[in-house]
Tab-separated table of C-alpha atoms (C1' of nucleotides) in Angstrom:
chain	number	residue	atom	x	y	z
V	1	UNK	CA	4.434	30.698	-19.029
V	2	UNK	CA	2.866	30.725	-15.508
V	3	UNK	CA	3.671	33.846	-13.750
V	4	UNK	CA	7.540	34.414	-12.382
V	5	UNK	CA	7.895	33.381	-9.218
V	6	UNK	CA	4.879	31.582	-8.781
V	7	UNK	CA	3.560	28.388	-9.809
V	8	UNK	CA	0.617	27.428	-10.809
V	9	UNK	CA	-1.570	25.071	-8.749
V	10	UNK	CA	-1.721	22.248	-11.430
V	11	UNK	CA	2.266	22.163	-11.043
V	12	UNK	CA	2.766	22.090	-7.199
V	13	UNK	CA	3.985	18.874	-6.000
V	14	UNK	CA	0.717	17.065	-4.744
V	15	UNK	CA	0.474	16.902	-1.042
V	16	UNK	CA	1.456	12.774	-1.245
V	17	UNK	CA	3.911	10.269	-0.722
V	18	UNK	CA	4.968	7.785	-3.635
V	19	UNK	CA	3.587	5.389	-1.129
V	20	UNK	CA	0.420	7.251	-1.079
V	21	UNK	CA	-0.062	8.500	-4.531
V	22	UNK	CA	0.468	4.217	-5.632
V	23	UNK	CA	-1.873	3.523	-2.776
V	24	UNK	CA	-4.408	5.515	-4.243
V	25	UNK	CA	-3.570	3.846	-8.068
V	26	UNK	CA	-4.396	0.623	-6.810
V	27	UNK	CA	-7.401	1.226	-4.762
V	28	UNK	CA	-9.104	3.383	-7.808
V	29	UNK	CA	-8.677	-0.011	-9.671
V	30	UNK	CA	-11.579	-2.301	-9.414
V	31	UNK	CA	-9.214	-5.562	-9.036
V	32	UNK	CA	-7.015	-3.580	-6.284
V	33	UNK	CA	-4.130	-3.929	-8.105
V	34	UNK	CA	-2.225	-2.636	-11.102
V	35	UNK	CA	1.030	-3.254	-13.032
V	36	UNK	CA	3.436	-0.589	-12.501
V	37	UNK	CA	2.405	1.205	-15.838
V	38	UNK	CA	-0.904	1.409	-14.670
V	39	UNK	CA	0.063	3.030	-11.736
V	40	UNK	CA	2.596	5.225	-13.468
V	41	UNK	CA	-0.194	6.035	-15.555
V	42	UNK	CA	-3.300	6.844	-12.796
V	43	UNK	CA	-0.711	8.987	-11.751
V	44	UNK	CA	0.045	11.040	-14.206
V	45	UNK	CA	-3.070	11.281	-15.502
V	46	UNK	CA	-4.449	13.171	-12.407
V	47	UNK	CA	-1.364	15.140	-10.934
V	48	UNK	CA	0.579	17.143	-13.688
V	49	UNK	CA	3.471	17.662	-11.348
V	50	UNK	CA	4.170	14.210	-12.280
V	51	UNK	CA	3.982	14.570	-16.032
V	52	UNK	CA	7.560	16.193	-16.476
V	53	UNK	CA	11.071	14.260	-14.606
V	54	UNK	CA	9.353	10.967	-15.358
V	55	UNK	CA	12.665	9.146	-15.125
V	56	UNK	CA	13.596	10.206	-11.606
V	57	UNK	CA	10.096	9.523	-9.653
V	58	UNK	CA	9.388	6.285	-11.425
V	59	UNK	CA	12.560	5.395	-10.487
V	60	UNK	CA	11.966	6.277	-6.805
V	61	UNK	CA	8.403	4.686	-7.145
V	62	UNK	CA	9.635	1.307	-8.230
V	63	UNK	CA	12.164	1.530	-5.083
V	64	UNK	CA	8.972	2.080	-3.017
V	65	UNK	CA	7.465	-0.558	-4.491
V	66	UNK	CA	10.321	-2.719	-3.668
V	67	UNK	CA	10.963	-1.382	-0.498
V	68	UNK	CA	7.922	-1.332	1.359
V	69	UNK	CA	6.179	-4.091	2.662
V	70	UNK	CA	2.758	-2.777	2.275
V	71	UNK	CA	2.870	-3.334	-1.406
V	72	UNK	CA	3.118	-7.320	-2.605
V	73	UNK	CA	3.099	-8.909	-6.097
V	74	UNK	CA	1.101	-10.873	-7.640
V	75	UNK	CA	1.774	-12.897	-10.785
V	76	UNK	CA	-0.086	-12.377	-13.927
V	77	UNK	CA	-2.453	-14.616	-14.513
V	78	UNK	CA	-1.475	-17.306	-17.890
V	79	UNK	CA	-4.159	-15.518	-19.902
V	80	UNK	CA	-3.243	-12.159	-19.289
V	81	UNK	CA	0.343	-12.027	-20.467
V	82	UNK	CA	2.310	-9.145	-20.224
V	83	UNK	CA	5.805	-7.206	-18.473
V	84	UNK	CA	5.829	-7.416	-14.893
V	85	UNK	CA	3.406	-8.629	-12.075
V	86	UNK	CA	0.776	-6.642	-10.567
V	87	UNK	CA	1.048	-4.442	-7.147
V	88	UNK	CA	-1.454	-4.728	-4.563
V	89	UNK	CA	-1.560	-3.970	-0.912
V	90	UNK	CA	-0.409	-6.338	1.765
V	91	UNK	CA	-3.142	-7.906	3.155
V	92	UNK	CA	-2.736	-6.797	6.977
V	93	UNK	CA	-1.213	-3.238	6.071
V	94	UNK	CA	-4.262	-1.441	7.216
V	95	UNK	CA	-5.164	1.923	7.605
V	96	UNK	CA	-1.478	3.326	6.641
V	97	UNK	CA	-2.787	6.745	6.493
V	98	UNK	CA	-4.520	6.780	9.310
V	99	UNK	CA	-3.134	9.900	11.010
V	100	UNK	CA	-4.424	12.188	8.283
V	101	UNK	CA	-1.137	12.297	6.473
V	102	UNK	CA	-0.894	11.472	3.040
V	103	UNK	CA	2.943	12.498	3.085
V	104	UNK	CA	4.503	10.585	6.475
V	105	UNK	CA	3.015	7.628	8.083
V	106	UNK	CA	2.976	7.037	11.626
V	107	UNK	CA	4.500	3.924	11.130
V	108	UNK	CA	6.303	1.743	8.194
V	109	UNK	CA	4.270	-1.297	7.905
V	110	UNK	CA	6.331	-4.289	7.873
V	111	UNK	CA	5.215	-7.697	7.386
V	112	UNK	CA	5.855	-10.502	9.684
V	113	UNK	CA	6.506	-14.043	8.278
V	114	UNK	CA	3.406	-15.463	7.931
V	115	UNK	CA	3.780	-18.059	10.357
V	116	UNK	CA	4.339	-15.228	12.812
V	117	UNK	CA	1.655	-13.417	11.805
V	118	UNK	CA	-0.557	-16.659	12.581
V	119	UNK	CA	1.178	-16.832	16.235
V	120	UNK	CA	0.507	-13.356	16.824
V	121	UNK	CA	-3.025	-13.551	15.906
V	122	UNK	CA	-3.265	-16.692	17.816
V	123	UNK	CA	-1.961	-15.286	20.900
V	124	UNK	CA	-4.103	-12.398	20.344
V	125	UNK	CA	-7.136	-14.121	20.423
V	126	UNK	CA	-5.929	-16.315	23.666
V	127	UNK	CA	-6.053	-13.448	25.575
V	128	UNK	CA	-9.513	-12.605	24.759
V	129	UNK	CA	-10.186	-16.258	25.497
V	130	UNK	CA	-12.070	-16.497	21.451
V	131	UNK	CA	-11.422	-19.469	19.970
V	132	UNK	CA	-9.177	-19.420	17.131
V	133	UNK	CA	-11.352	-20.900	13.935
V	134	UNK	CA	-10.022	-22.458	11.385
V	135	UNK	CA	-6.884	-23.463	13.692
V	136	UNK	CA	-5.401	-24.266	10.259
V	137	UNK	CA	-3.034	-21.984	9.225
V	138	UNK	CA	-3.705	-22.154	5.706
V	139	UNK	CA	-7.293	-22.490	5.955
V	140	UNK	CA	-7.128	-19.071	8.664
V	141	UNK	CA	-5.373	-17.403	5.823
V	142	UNK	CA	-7.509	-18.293	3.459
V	143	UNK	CA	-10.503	-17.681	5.383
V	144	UNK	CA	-9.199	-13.912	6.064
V	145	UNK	CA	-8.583	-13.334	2.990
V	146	UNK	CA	-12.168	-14.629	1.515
V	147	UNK	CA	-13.084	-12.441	4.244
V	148	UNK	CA	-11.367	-9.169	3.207
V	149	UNK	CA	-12.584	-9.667	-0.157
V	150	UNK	CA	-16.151	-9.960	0.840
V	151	UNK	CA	-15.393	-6.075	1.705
V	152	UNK	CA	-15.535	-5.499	-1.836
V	153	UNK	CA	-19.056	-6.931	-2.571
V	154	UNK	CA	-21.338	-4.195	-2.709
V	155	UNK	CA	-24.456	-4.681	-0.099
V	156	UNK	CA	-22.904	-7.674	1.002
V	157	UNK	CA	-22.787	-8.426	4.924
V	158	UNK	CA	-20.397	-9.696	7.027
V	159	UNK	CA	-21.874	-13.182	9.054
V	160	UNK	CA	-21.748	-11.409	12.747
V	161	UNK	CA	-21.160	-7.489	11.823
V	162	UNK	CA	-24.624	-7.345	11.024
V	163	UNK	CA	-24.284	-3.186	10.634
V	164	UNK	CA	-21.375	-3.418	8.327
V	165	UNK	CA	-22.108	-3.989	4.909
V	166	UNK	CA	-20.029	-3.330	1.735
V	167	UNK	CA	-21.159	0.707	1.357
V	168	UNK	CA	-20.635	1.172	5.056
V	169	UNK	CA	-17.178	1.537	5.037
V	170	UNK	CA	-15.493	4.716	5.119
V	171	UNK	CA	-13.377	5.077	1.336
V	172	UNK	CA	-9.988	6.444	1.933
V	173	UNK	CA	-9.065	7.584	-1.380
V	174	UNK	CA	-12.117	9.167	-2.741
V	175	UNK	CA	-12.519	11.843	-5.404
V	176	UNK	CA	-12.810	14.463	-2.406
V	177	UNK	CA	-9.593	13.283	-0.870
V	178	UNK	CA	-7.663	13.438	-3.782
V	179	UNK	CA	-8.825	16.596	-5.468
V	180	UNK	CA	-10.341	18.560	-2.796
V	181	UNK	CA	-9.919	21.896	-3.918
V	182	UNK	CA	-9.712	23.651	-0.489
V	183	UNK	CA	-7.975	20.385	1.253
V	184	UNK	CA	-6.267	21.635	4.300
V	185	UNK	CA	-4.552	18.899	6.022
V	186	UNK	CA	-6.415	15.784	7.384
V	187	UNK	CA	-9.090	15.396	6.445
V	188	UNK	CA	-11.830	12.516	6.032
V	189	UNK	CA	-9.772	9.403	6.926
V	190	UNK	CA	-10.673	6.840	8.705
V	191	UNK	CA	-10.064	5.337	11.653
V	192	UNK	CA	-12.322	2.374	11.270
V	193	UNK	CA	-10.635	-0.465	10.086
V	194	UNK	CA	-12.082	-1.204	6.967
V	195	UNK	CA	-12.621	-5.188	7.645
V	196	UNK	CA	-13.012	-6.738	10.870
V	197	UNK	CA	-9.553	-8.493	11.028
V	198	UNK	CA	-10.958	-11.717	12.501
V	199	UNK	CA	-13.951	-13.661	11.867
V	200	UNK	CA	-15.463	-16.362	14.069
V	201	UNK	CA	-16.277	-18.404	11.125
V	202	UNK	CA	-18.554	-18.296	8.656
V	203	UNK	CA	-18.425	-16.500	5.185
V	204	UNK	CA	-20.364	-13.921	4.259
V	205	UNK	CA	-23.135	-14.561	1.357
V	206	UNK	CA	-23.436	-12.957	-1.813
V	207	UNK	CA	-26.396	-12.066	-3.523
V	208	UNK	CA	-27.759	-14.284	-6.529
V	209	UNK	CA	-25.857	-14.210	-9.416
V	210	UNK	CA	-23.451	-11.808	-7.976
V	211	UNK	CA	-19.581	-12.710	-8.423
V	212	UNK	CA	-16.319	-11.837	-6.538
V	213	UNK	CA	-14.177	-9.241	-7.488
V	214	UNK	CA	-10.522	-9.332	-8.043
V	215	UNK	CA	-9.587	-11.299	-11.433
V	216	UNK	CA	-8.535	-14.379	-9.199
V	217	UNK	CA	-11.806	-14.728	-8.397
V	218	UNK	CA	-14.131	-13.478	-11.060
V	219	UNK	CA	-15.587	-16.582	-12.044
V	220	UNK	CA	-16.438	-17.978	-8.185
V	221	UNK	CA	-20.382	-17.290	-7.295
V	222	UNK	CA	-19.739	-19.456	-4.419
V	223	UNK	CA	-17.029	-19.152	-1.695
V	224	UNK	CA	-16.703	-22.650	-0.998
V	225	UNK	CA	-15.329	-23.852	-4.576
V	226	UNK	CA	-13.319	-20.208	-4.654
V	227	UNK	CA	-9.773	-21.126	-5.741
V	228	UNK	CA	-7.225	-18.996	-3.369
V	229	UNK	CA	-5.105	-18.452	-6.776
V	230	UNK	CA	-4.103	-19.596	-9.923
V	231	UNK	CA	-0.971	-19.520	-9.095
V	232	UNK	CA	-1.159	-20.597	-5.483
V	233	UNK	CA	-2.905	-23.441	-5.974
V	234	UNK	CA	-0.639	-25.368	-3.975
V	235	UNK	CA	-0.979	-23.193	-0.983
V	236	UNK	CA	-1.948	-24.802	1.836
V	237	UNK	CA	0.549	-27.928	1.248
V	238	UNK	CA	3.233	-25.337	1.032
V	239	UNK	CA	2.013	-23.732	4.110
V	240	UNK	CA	1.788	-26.952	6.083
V	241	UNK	CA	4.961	-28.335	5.013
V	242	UNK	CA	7.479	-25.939	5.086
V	243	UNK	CA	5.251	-23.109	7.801
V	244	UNK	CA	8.657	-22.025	9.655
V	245	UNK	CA	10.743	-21.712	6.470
V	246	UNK	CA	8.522	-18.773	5.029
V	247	UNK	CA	10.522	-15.804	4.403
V	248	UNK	CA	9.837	-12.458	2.654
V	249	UNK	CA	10.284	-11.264	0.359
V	250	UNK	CA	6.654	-12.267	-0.910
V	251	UNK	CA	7.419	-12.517	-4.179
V	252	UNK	CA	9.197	-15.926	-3.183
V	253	UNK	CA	6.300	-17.343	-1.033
V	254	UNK	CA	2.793	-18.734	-0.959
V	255	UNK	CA	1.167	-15.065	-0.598
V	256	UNK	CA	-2.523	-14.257	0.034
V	257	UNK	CA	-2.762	-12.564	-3.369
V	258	UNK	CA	-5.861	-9.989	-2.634
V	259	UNK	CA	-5.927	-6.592	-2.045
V	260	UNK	CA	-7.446	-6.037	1.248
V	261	UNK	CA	-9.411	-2.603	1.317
V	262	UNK	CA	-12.680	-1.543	-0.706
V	263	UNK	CA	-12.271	1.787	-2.339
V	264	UNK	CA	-13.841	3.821	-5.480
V	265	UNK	CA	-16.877	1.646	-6.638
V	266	UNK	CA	-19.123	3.444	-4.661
V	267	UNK	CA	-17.928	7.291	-5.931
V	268	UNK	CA	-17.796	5.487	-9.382
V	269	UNK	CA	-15.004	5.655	-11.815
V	270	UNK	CA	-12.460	8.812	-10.845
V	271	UNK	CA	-12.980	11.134	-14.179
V	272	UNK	CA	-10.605	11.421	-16.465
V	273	UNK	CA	-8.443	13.761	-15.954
V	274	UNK	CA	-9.052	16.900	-18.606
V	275	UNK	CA	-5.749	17.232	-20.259
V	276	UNK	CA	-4.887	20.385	-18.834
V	277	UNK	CA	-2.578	22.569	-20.580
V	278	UNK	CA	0.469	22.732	-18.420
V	279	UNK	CA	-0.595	26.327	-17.369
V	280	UNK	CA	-4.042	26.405	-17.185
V	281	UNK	CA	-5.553	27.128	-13.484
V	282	UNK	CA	-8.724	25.041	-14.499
V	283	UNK	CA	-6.879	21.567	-14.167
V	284	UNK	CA	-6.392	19.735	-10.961
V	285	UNK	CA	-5.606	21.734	-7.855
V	286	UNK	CA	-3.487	20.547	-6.073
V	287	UNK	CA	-2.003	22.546	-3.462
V	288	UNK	CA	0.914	22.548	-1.823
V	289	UNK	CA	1.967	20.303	1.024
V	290	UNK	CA	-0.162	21.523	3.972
V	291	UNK	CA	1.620	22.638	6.886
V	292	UNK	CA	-0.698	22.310	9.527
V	293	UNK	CA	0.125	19.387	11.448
V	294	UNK	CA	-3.017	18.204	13.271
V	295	UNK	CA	-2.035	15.436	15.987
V	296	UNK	CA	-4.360	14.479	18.159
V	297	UNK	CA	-3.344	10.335	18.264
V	298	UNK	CA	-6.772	9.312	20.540
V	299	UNK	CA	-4.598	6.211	22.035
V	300	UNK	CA	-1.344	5.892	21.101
V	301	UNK	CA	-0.066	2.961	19.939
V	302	UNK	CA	2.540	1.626	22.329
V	303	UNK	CA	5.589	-0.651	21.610
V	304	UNK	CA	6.121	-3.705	23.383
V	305	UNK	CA	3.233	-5.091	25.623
V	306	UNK	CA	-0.163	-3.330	24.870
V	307	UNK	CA	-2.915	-3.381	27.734
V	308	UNK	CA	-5.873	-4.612	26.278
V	309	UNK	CA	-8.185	-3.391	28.636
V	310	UNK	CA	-9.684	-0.223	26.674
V	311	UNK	CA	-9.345	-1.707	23.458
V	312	UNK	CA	-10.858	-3.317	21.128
V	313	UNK	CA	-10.283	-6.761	19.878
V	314	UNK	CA	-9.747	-5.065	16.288
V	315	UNK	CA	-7.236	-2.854	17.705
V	316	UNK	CA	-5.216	-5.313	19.468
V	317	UNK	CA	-4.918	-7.233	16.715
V	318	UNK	CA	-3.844	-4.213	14.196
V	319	UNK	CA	-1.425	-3.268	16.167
V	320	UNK	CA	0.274	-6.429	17.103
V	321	UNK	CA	0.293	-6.762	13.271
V	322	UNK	CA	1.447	-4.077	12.702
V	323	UNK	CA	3.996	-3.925	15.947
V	324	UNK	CA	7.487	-5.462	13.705
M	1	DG	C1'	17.098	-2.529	-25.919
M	2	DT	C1'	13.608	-1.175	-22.839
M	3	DT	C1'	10.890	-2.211	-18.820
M	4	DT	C1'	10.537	-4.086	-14.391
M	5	DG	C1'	12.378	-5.109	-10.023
M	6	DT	C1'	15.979	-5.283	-6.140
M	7	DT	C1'	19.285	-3.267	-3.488
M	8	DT	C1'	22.660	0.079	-1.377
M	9	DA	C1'	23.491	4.386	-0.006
M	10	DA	C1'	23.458	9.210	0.764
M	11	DC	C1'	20.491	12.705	1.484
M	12	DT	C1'	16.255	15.526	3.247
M	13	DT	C1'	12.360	16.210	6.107
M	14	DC	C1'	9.536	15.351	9.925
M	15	DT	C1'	8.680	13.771	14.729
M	16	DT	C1'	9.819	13.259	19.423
W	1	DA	C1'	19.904	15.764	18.797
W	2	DA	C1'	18.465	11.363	17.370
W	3	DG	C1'	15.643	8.376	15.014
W	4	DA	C1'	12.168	7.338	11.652
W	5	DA	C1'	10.072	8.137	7.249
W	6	DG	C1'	10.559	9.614	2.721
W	7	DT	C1'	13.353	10.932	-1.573
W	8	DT	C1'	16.770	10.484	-5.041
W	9	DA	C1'	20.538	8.368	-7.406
W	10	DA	C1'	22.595	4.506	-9.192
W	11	DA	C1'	24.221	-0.181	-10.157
W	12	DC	C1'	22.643	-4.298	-11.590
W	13	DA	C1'	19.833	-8.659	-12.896
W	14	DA	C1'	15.888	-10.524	-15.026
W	15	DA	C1'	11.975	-10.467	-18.033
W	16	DC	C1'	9.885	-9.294	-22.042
DNA sequence: GTTTGTTTAACTTCTT
DNA sequence: AAGAAGTTAAACAAAC
């Protein structure tokens, strides 16, 4: 028994939000996305608070799932049969925890049809006079994602971000982040979005003989003959035919299936988490939730019309994604 | 029969 | 104080 009155570190309640802690599941996995044992299972594995009441915050985990727009679904693939689909990030949710906060966002992400999304980025881009290229909706969408998931190449560039490459970019769940011993509030997040939203055409090359990630792509070494998705093969018919009938919920529409941000491959695999007897101090530390509440929002995001005068065309474009 | 997923609803906590 | 974000419970359908 730990000492009355006093827990021990290993069985605080970790200093995250369901939304958080399955954030983190996903991103550790090298295909950015799991099936909701996997995450029940990252989870567990690395926070012991979460190894006892496993029926009540699974339950509340799978309403997050459901709830929250940030997370999508994405079918199994035929040759990889098994229960339920796999969870990944929506594609435009961004940097959710971008205020430091692993426990409250500044905002729920919610994601606009599609077909408003493409307005809104279209508009967008009118008023920094940029051409918008592909104008095709389905081929944009497909573009962005191809994009996004160049993120995940290591040493690969970006055609016109010639300093961004695949190492440059900041990792928001890293080992420090999640097991930082001394972690005392925000710490290490950051605020540069992780893929420029919007490419001026042109996709990014890969080296020889290297492959995308994700298991929808694994077998493309060349963009141009990269299948979208098993499943959504039929994508950009669907798109074009039926563009103003898109509705969420995801699940029942042609979705970009790919996980947008680049995480773990750099720090490597997380290490397995010792099996730490319940009591033992050398386990996981994991404090409590931090009170200090450091604040300092640099611009804040505004509702309704944004300026774009100070800001950049990445910002703009975040947050009218991410404005309704 | 259990797991996965959706939904409603009441509640708590945090921010403004 | 009010609103937003997060938590928990629970009923239920569907998939395996």
């Amino acid at each position: 028994m730990p000492r009355p009155g006093r827990n021990s570190y290993s069985e605080a309640k970790p200093p995250y939000s369901y939304i958080a802690l399955t954030a983190m599941a996903i991103q550790s996995s090298t295909e950015k996305m799991l099936p909701l044992s996997d995450i029940y299972k990252f989870i567990m594995d690395r926070f012991p608070f979460y190894r006892k009441n496993t029926q009540r915050w699974q339950n509340s985990l799978r309403h997050n799932l459901s709830f929250n727009d940030c997370f999508i679904k994405i079918p199994r693939r035929p040759d990889r049969p098994g229960k339920g689909s796999y969870w990944a990030l929506h594609p435009f949710c961004g940097d959710m925890f971008e205020n430091g906060s692993f426990l409250r966002r500044r905002k729920r992400f919610k994601s606009p049809h599609l077909a408003q999304q493409f307005a809104q980025i279209q508009s967008a881009l009118a008023a920094e006079q940029i051409p918008m290229k592909p104008a095709d909706p389905s081929l944009f969408f497909q573009e962005q994602a191809k994009i996004r998931l160049s993120a995940l190449a290591p040493g690969s560039h970006i055609q016109g971000y010639p300093n961004i490459n695949a190492t440059a970019f900041k990792q928001p769940f890293t080992i420090e982040n999640i097991m930082a011993p001394d972690y005392k509030g925000p710490t290490m997040l950051s605020n540069q979005p992780l893929v420029p939203p919007i490419t001026m055409g042109g996709f990014p090359a890969l080296p020889n003989g290297t492959s995308w990630p994700g298991s929808a792509y694994s077998n493309c070494s060349n963009i141009d003959t990269c299948q979208i998705s098993h499943t959504n093969s039929d994508y950009p018919s669907q798109f074009n035919s039926a563009c103003s009938a898109l509705k969420p919920p995801f699940g029942q529409t042609p979705t970009l299936s790919l996980p947008m941000k680049p995480t773990l491959q750099n720090v490597g695999p997380l290490p397995t988490q010792h099996p730490v007897p319940a009591h033992s101090h050398t386990g996981t530390l994991v404090q409590a939730a931090p009170q200090a509440h450091h604040h300092h929002h640099h611009h804040a995001v505004h509702h309704g019309h944004v300026s774009s005068q100070n800001r950049t065309l990445t910002s703009t474009l975040m947050s009218t994604l991410n404005h309704h």
